[in-house]
């Protein structure tokens, strides 16, 4: 945080301490609200009811290596369901009061006809029709990687016009493979430590996935630059989310993370700009090992531990009602002074 943000953060924490309840009794939620205040530049931010989810969709060449249960055609089916409001995340978003935008940033096939930023259709921001097979070649060129990052930043710029807070999600069959490969390279960990079953791989499928990721890691051995690793091992939706996180700092808007894929994308972005982490809120701890490891590396505690791995932005949707409750207390509850109650002491020691 910059000096001004740090000052407001400290003031917001002080306000929490003055509210007539045990100190720090809302745990991580108190910190989240103080961070929202710092981003907004005021101790009295809005209610964050104007909220949007960006679900970025792309295909992956590594699917050819047999690392998934289904083929790449499923990406298009689920992505279009999200665009038309009938996927799992849409029903969750309705309950949370979140507008959902489905973005084709790198799906196979012809481009969708409408690039207008709006709901109810696939938004065409296609940079390339899928990635290369990362086990054998770079997933994308640096030029394509840069274009995907810029596309993510542009989405934030458009959202800033009408929204106070964003969330990110993704859809792309096979995308836990580049996610695990990226995390292994960023944290210098072996493939089997970071690799999970994705959408339900059996033991043989998991072993094959680990083998493919190990092969990819050998190909980029010695590379440490985060953006170079993103181009070599990532996905177009992952690069787009990196752009969203970089754009969050540029346009001063908070972003709620979803699961493993968004968290690893956030780690890539943090390696490119350490201050972006101040604009991120963690929602849940993914069942995928890569999600837990990425959150630890980001230094962001998640508040939902439900063994989820649905993706699409579903975990992020679950955070919003909890934030609403916490903000209501912060904005409305009386202080110790208001209620003529002796304030709690932070050290907890009784007076002698």
GROMACS .gro file of C-alpha atoms in nm:
model
  352
    1UNK     CA    1   0.000   0.000   0.000
    2UNK     CA    2   0.108   0.357  -0.055
    3UNK     CA    3   0.131   0.595   0.239
    4UNK     CA    4  -0.223   0.730   0.200
    5UNK     CA    5  -0.373   0.382   0.169
    6UNK     CA    6  -0.181   0.260   0.472
    7UNK     CA    7  -0.311   0.553   0.677
    8UNK     CA    8  -0.673   0.480   0.582
    9UNK     CA    9  -0.622   0.109   0.644
   10UNK     CA   10  -0.495   0.186   0.995
   11UNK     CA   11  -0.788   0.421   1.061
   12UNK     CA   12  -1.036   0.156   0.945
   13UNK     CA   13  -0.876  -0.101   1.176
   14UNK     CA   14  -0.910   0.154   1.455
   15UNK     CA   15  -1.279   0.191   1.378
   16UNK     CA   16  -1.319  -0.186   1.402
   17UNK     CA   17  -1.152  -0.177   1.745
   18UNK     CA   18  -1.400   0.090   1.860
   19UNK     CA   19  -1.710  -0.106   1.754
   20UNK     CA   20  -1.884  -0.264   2.053
   21UNK     CA   21  -1.770  -0.622   2.010
   22UNK     CA   22  -1.461  -0.821   2.109
   23UNK     CA   23  -1.148  -0.696   1.932
   24UNK     CA   24  -1.061  -0.884   1.610
   25UNK     CA   25  -1.365  -1.106   1.659
   26UNK     CA   26  -1.454  -1.100   1.289
   27UNK     CA   27  -1.104  -1.213   1.202
   28UNK     CA   28  -1.003  -1.196   0.837
   29UNK     CA   29  -1.324  -1.011   0.748
   30UNK     CA   30  -1.214  -0.706   0.943
   31UNK     CA   31  -0.894  -0.695   0.743
   32UNK     CA   32  -1.087  -0.731   0.416
   33UNK     CA   33  -1.307  -0.432   0.495
   34UNK     CA   34  -1.005  -0.223   0.602
   35UNK     CA   35  -0.837  -0.310   0.273
   36UNK     CA   36  -1.149  -0.211   0.080
   37UNK     CA   37  -1.138   0.123   0.262
   38UNK     CA   38  -0.773   0.169   0.165
   39UNK     CA   39  -0.848   0.100  -0.202
   40UNK     CA   40  -1.148   0.336  -0.199
   41UNK     CA   41  -0.945   0.605  -0.024
   42UNK     CA   42  -1.198   0.655   0.255
   43UNK     CA   43  -1.297   0.506   0.589
   44UNK     CA   44  -1.658   0.510   0.468
   45UNK     CA   45  -1.666   0.324   0.135
   46UNK     CA   46  -1.973   0.230  -0.063
   47UNK     CA   47  -2.178  -0.080  -0.006
   48UNK     CA   48  -2.020  -0.261  -0.303
   49UNK     CA   49  -2.356  -0.363  -0.446
   50UNK     CA   50  -2.239  -0.280  -0.799
   51UNK     CA   51  -2.041  -0.598  -0.863
   52UNK     CA   52  -1.941  -0.797  -1.169
   53UNK     CA   53  -1.785  -1.133  -1.250
   54UNK     CA   54  -1.551  -1.169  -1.546
   55UNK     CA   55  -1.533  -1.534  -1.657
   56UNK     CA   56  -1.253  -1.571  -1.911
   57UNK     CA   57  -1.272  -1.870  -2.145
   58UNK     CA   58  -0.999  -2.038  -2.351
   59UNK     CA   59  -0.876  -2.371  -2.486
   60UNK     CA   60  -0.549  -2.553  -2.428
   61UNK     CA   61  -0.332  -2.749  -2.667
   62UNK     CA   62  -0.206  -2.971  -2.386
   63UNK     CA   63  -0.543  -3.150  -2.388
   64UNK     CA   64  -0.392  -3.356  -2.671
   65UNK     CA   65  -0.169  -3.522  -2.412
   66UNK     CA   66  -0.463  -3.698  -2.245
   67UNK     CA   67  -0.465  -3.493  -1.924
   68UNK     CA   68  -0.843  -3.447  -1.903
   69UNK     CA   69  -1.157  -3.660  -1.880
   70UNK     CA   70  -1.332  -3.468  -2.158
   71UNK     CA   71  -1.224  -3.318  -2.485
   72UNK     CA   72  -1.189  -2.949  -2.562
   73UNK     CA   73  -1.539  -2.923  -2.712
   74UNK     CA   74  -1.679  -2.897  -2.359
   75UNK     CA   75  -1.518  -2.554  -2.316
   76UNK     CA   76  -1.752  -2.405  -2.575
   77UNK     CA   77  -2.061  -2.571  -2.428
   78UNK     CA   78  -1.998  -2.453  -2.072
   79UNK     CA   79  -1.878  -2.107  -2.180
   80UNK     CA   80  -2.196  -2.049  -2.378
   81UNK     CA   81  -2.404  -2.168  -2.084
   82UNK     CA   82  -2.232  -1.906  -1.868
   83UNK     CA   83  -2.297  -1.641  -2.133
   84UNK     CA   84  -2.664  -1.734  -2.147
   85UNK     CA   85  -2.711  -1.748  -1.771
   86UNK     CA   86  -2.761  -2.120  -1.712
   87UNK     CA   87  -2.437  -2.254  -1.565
   88UNK     CA   88  -2.372  -2.315  -1.198
   89UNK     CA   89  -2.200  -1.985  -1.140
   90UNK     CA   90  -2.494  -1.791  -1.286
   91UNK     CA   91  -2.737  -1.922  -1.026
   92UNK     CA   92  -2.491  -1.839  -0.751
   93UNK     CA   93  -2.435  -1.494  -0.898
   94UNK     CA   94  -2.810  -1.425  -0.901
   95UNK     CA   95  -2.823  -1.490  -0.527
   96UNK     CA   96  -2.516  -1.271  -0.469
   97UNK     CA   97  -2.635  -0.983  -0.688
   98UNK     CA   98  -2.346  -1.014  -0.934
   99UNK     CA   99  -2.358  -0.938  -1.308
  100UNK     CA  100  -2.184  -1.211  -1.510
  101UNK     CA  101  -1.979  -1.148  -1.823
  102UNK     CA  102  -1.847  -1.439  -2.029
  103UNK     CA  103  -1.540  -1.353  -2.237
  104UNK     CA  104  -1.387  -1.556  -2.520
  105UNK     CA  105  -1.022  -1.465  -2.492
  106UNK     CA  106  -0.882  -1.780  -2.650
  107UNK     CA  107  -1.134  -2.049  -2.738
  108UNK     CA  108  -1.093  -2.270  -3.043
  109UNK     CA  109  -1.301  -2.200  -3.352
  110UNK     CA  110  -1.428  -1.888  -3.518
  111UNK     CA  111  -1.459  -1.565  -3.327
  112UNK     CA  112  -1.798  -1.474  -3.185
  113UNK     CA  113  -1.954  -1.181  -3.372
  114UNK     CA  114  -2.008  -0.941  -3.080
  115UNK     CA  115  -1.719  -0.768  -2.903
  116UNK     CA  116  -1.954  -0.539  -2.711
  117UNK     CA  117  -1.900  -0.550  -2.337
  118UNK     CA  118  -2.236  -0.679  -2.222
  119UNK     CA  119  -2.425  -0.969  -2.070
  120UNK     CA  120  -2.623  -1.239  -2.248
  121UNK     CA  121  -2.366  -1.316  -2.517
  122UNK     CA  122  -2.008  -1.435  -2.552
  123UNK     CA  123  -1.791  -1.124  -2.556
  124UNK     CA  124  -1.536  -1.159  -2.834
  125UNK     CA  125  -1.191  -1.065  -2.709
  126UNK     CA  126  -1.019  -1.358  -2.880
  127UNK     CA  127  -0.644  -1.316  -2.895
  128UNK     CA  128  -0.571  -1.655  -3.045
  129UNK     CA  129  -0.770  -1.976  -3.100
  130UNK     CA  130  -0.623  -2.180  -2.815
  131UNK     CA  131  -0.267  -2.235  -2.698
  132UNK     CA  132   0.010  -2.461  -2.816
  133UNK     CA  133   0.089  -2.792  -2.647
  134UNK     CA  134   0.300  -2.674  -2.353
  135UNK     CA  135   0.458  -3.017  -2.313
  136UNK     CA  136   0.634  -2.972  -2.646
  137UNK     CA  137   0.630  -2.601  -2.732
  138UNK     CA  138   0.553  -2.258  -2.586
  139UNK     CA  139   0.186  -2.216  -2.505
  140UNK     CA  140   0.197  -1.876  -2.677
  141UNK     CA  141   0.439  -1.620  -2.811
  142UNK     CA  142   0.537  -1.322  -2.601
  143UNK     CA  143   0.339  -1.101  -2.839
  144UNK     CA  144   0.024  -1.307  -2.786
  145UNK     CA  145   0.086  -1.313  -2.412
  146UNK     CA  146   0.113  -0.934  -2.404
  147UNK     CA  147  -0.207  -0.901  -2.605
  148UNK     CA  148  -0.396  -1.128  -2.364
  149UNK     CA  149  -0.269  -0.927  -2.067
  150UNK     CA  150  -0.378  -0.603  -2.232
  151UNK     CA  151  -0.720  -0.755  -2.305
  152UNK     CA  152  -0.757  -0.824  -1.933
  153UNK     CA  153  -0.663  -0.468  -1.843
  154UNK     CA  154  -0.916  -0.337  -2.094
  155UNK     CA  155  -1.192  -0.542  -1.932
  156UNK     CA  156  -1.117  -0.376  -1.599
  157UNK     CA  157  -1.122  -0.033  -1.761
  158UNK     CA  158  -1.468  -0.107  -1.899
  159UNK     CA  159  -1.592  -0.243  -1.565
  160UNK     CA  160  -1.465   0.059  -1.375
  161UNK     CA  161  -1.736   0.267  -1.543
  162UNK     CA  162  -2.018   0.086  -1.364
  163UNK     CA  163  -1.887  -0.137  -1.088
  164UNK     CA  164  -1.729  -0.099  -0.745
  165UNK     CA  165  -1.584  -0.449  -0.710
  166UNK     CA  166  -1.501  -0.734  -0.949
  167UNK     CA  167  -1.455  -1.108  -0.932
  168UNK     CA  168  -1.277  -1.336  -1.175
  169UNK     CA  169  -1.346  -1.687  -1.296
  170UNK     CA  170  -1.243  -1.906  -1.585
  171UNK     CA  171  -1.354  -2.185  -1.814
  172UNK     CA  172  -1.116  -2.396  -2.018
  173UNK     CA  173  -1.093  -2.772  -2.037
  174UNK     CA  174  -0.741  -2.875  -1.936
  175UNK     CA  175  -0.651  -2.552  -1.758
  176UNK     CA  176  -0.543  -2.710  -1.431
  177UNK     CA  177  -0.243  -2.851  -1.621
  178UNK     CA  178  -0.092  -2.512  -1.717
  179UNK     CA  179  -0.190  -2.386  -1.372
  180UNK     CA  180   0.009  -2.659  -1.199
  181UNK     CA  181   0.300  -2.622  -1.440
  182UNK     CA  182   0.315  -2.247  -1.379
  183UNK     CA  183   0.304  -2.284  -1.004
  184UNK     CA  184   0.575  -2.551  -1.005
  185UNK     CA  185   0.800  -2.324  -1.210
  186UNK     CA  186   0.728  -2.014  -1.000
  187UNK     CA  187   0.785  -2.188  -0.665
  188UNK     CA  188   1.050  -2.438  -0.784
  189UNK     CA  189   0.842  -2.736  -0.677
  190UNK     CA  190   0.814  -3.084  -0.833
  191UNK     CA  191   0.512  -3.160  -1.050
  192UNK     CA  192   0.361  -3.418  -0.815
  193UNK     CA  193   0.349  -3.164  -0.530
  194UNK     CA  194   0.136  -2.913  -0.720
  195UNK     CA  195  -0.079  -3.136  -0.941
  196UNK     CA  196  -0.434  -3.239  -0.857
  197UNK     CA  197  -0.704  -3.442  -1.024
  198UNK     CA  198  -0.874  -3.148  -1.193
  199UNK     CA  199  -1.222  -3.255  -1.298
  200UNK     CA  200  -1.192  -3.600  -1.139
  201UNK     CA  201  -0.899  -3.782  -1.300
  202UNK     CA  202  -0.837  -4.137  -1.182
  203UNK     CA  203  -0.493  -4.250  -1.062
  204UNK     CA  204  -0.369  -4.332  -1.412
  205UNK     CA  205  -0.490  -3.996  -1.541
  206UNK     CA  206  -0.323  -3.813  -1.255
  207UNK     CA  207   0.005  -3.995  -1.321
  208UNK     CA  208  -0.014  -3.896  -1.688
  209UNK     CA  209  -0.081  -3.534  -1.593
  210UNK     CA  210   0.222  -3.528  -1.362
  211UNK     CA  211   0.435  -3.678  -1.638
  212UNK     CA  212   0.324  -3.411  -1.888
  213UNK     CA  213   0.389  -3.129  -1.643
  214UNK     CA  214   0.733  -3.270  -1.561
  215UNK     CA  215   0.809  -3.274  -1.933
  216UNK     CA  216   0.700  -2.913  -1.967
  217UNK     CA  217   0.909  -2.805  -1.668
  218UNK     CA  218   1.217  -2.967  -1.817
  219UNK     CA  219   1.160  -2.764  -2.132
  220UNK     CA  220   1.171  -2.432  -1.941
  221UNK     CA  221   1.433  -2.525  -1.684
  222UNK     CA  222   1.635  -2.219  -1.581
  223UNK     CA  223   1.363  -1.968  -1.677
  224UNK     CA  224   1.262  -1.748  -1.384
  225UNK     CA  225   1.092  -1.445  -1.541
  226UNK     CA  226   0.722  -1.462  -1.456
  227UNK     CA  227   0.591  -1.331  -1.788
  228UNK     CA  228   0.819  -1.559  -1.984
  229UNK     CA  229   0.692  -1.855  -1.783
  230UNK     CA  230   0.335  -1.738  -1.845
  231UNK     CA  231   0.398  -1.743  -2.220
  232UNK     CA  232   0.571  -2.081  -2.207
  233UNK     CA  233   0.334  -2.264  -1.973
  234UNK     CA  234   0.015  -2.062  -1.929
  235UNK     CA  235  -0.321  -2.025  -2.092
  236UNK     CA  236  -0.486  -1.733  -2.264
  237UNK     CA  237  -0.748  -1.702  -1.990
  238UNK     CA  238  -0.468  -1.713  -1.732
  239UNK     CA  239  -0.281  -1.435  -1.913
  240UNK     CA  240  -0.607  -1.240  -1.937
  241UNK     CA  241  -0.657  -1.271  -1.562
  242UNK     CA  242  -0.302  -1.151  -1.505
  243UNK     CA  243  -0.410  -0.843  -1.698
  244UNK     CA  244  -0.722  -0.809  -1.482
  245UNK     CA  245  -0.509  -0.808  -1.167
  246UNK     CA  246  -0.263  -0.556  -1.309
  247UNK     CA  247  -0.562  -0.348  -1.418
  248UNK     CA  248  -0.708  -0.364  -1.068
  249UNK     CA  249  -0.418  -0.160  -0.938
  250UNK     CA  250  -0.417   0.070  -1.240
  251UNK     CA  251  -0.789   0.148  -1.207
  252UNK     CA  252  -0.808   0.123  -0.826
  253UNK     CA  253  -1.075  -0.146  -0.799
  254UNK     CA  254  -1.077  -0.457  -0.576
  255UNK     CA  255  -1.098  -0.804  -0.727
  256UNK     CA  256  -1.218  -1.124  -0.559
  257UNK     CA  257  -1.021  -1.436  -0.647
  258UNK     CA  258  -1.187  -1.768  -0.720
  259UNK     CA  259  -0.997  -2.098  -0.706
  260UNK     CA  260  -0.662  -2.245  -0.803
  261UNK     CA  261  -0.641  -2.106  -1.154
  262UNK     CA  262  -0.719  -1.748  -1.057
  263UNK     CA  263  -0.485  -1.769  -0.757
  264UNK     CA  264  -0.192  -1.888  -0.969
  265UNK     CA  265  -0.268  -1.613  -1.222
  266UNK     CA  266  -0.259  -1.368  -0.932
  267UNK     CA  267   0.081  -1.504  -0.827
  268UNK     CA  268   0.215  -1.445  -1.179
  269UNK     CA  269   0.080  -1.089  -1.164
  270UNK     CA  270   0.234  -1.034  -0.821
  271UNK     CA  271   0.573  -1.142  -0.956
  272UNK     CA  272   0.528  -0.875  -1.223
  273UNK     CA  273   0.399  -0.607  -0.981
  274UNK     CA  274   0.417  -0.683  -0.608
  275UNK     CA  275   0.159  -0.416  -0.518
  276UNK     CA  276  -0.130  -0.583  -0.701
  277UNK     CA  277  -0.184  -0.812  -0.402
  278UNK     CA  278  -0.323  -0.513  -0.209
  279UNK     CA  279  -0.622  -0.512  -0.447
  280UNK     CA  280  -0.709  -0.881  -0.414
  281UNK     CA  281  -0.947  -1.064  -0.179
  282UNK     CA  282  -0.927  -1.442  -0.145
  283UNK     CA  283  -1.257  -1.627  -0.136
  284UNK     CA  284  -1.194  -1.998  -0.084
  285UNK     CA  285  -0.925  -2.261  -0.053
  286UNK     CA  286  -0.947  -2.481  -0.360
  287UNK     CA  287  -0.936  -2.858  -0.329
  288UNK     CA  288  -0.655  -2.843  -0.585
  289UNK     CA  289  -0.316  -2.835  -0.411
  290UNK     CA  290  -0.204  -2.556  -0.644
  291UNK     CA  291  -0.472  -2.326  -0.502
  292UNK     CA  292  -0.358  -2.366  -0.143
  293UNK     CA  293   0.007  -2.321  -0.235
  294UNK     CA  294  -0.066  -2.012  -0.444
  295UNK     CA  295  -0.264  -1.847  -0.164
  296UNK     CA  296   0.022  -1.910   0.076
  297UNK     CA  297   0.267  -1.753  -0.169
  298UNK     CA  298   0.034  -1.454  -0.213
  299UNK     CA  299  -0.001  -1.415   0.163
  300UNK     CA  300  -0.381  -1.402   0.132
  301UNK     CA  301  -0.597  -1.597   0.377
  302UNK     CA  302  -0.917  -1.743   0.234
  303UNK     CA  303  -1.227  -1.768   0.451
  304UNK     CA  304  -1.419  -2.052   0.285
  305UNK     CA  305  -1.289  -2.407   0.325
  306UNK     CA  306  -1.540  -2.620   0.141
  307UNK     CA  307  -1.320  -2.853  -0.068
  308UNK     CA  308  -1.458  -2.689  -0.383
  309UNK     CA  309  -1.304  -2.703  -0.729
  310UNK     CA  310  -1.587  -2.598  -0.962
  311UNK     CA  311  -1.425  -2.291  -1.114
  312UNK     CA  312  -1.618  -2.043  -1.329
  313UNK     CA  313  -1.605  -1.791  -1.040
  314UNK     CA  314  -1.827  -1.998  -0.812
  315UNK     CA  315  -1.616  -1.966  -0.497
  316UNK     CA  316  -1.588  -1.591  -0.547
  317UNK     CA  317  -1.968  -1.566  -0.553
  318UNK     CA  318  -1.984  -1.724  -0.208
  319UNK     CA  319  -1.773  -1.446  -0.057
  320UNK     CA  320  -2.010  -1.162  -0.146
  321UNK     CA  321  -2.290  -1.240   0.103
  322UNK     CA  322  -2.027  -1.271   0.377
  323UNK     CA  323  -1.880  -0.936   0.279
  324UNK     CA  324  -2.229  -0.783   0.287
  325UNK     CA  325  -2.277  -0.898   0.645
  326UNK     CA  326  -1.938  -0.770   0.753
  327UNK     CA  327  -1.983  -0.432   0.586
  328UNK     CA  328  -2.321  -0.395   0.755
  329UNK     CA  329  -2.157  -0.428   1.096
  330UNK     CA  330  -1.874  -0.191   1.003
  331UNK     CA  331  -2.114   0.076   0.878
  332UNK     CA  332  -2.398   0.046   1.127
  333UNK     CA  333  -2.300  -0.102   1.460
  334UNK     CA  334  -2.253   0.127   1.758
  335UNK     CA  335  -1.924   0.189   1.933
  336UNK     CA  336  -1.829   0.132   2.295
  337UNK     CA  337  -1.869   0.507   2.349
  338UNK     CA  338  -2.215   0.506   2.188
  339UNK     CA  339  -2.330   0.235   2.427
  340UNK     CA  340  -2.142   0.365   2.733
  341UNK     CA  341  -1.955   0.036   2.759
  342UNK     CA  342  -1.594   0.015   2.866
  343UNK     CA  343  -1.386  -0.073   2.562
  344UNK     CA  344  -1.199  -0.399   2.533
  345UNK     CA  345  -0.822  -0.386   2.574
  346UNK     CA  346  -0.616  -0.536   2.297
  347UNK     CA  347  -0.383  -0.709   2.542
  348UNK     CA  348  -0.682  -0.856   2.721
  349UNK     CA  349  -0.547  -0.789   3.068
  350UNK     CA  350  -0.796  -0.706   3.346
  351UNK     CA  351  -0.742  -0.386   3.537
  352UNK     CA  352  -0.591  -0.430   3.882
   0.00000   0.00000   0.00000
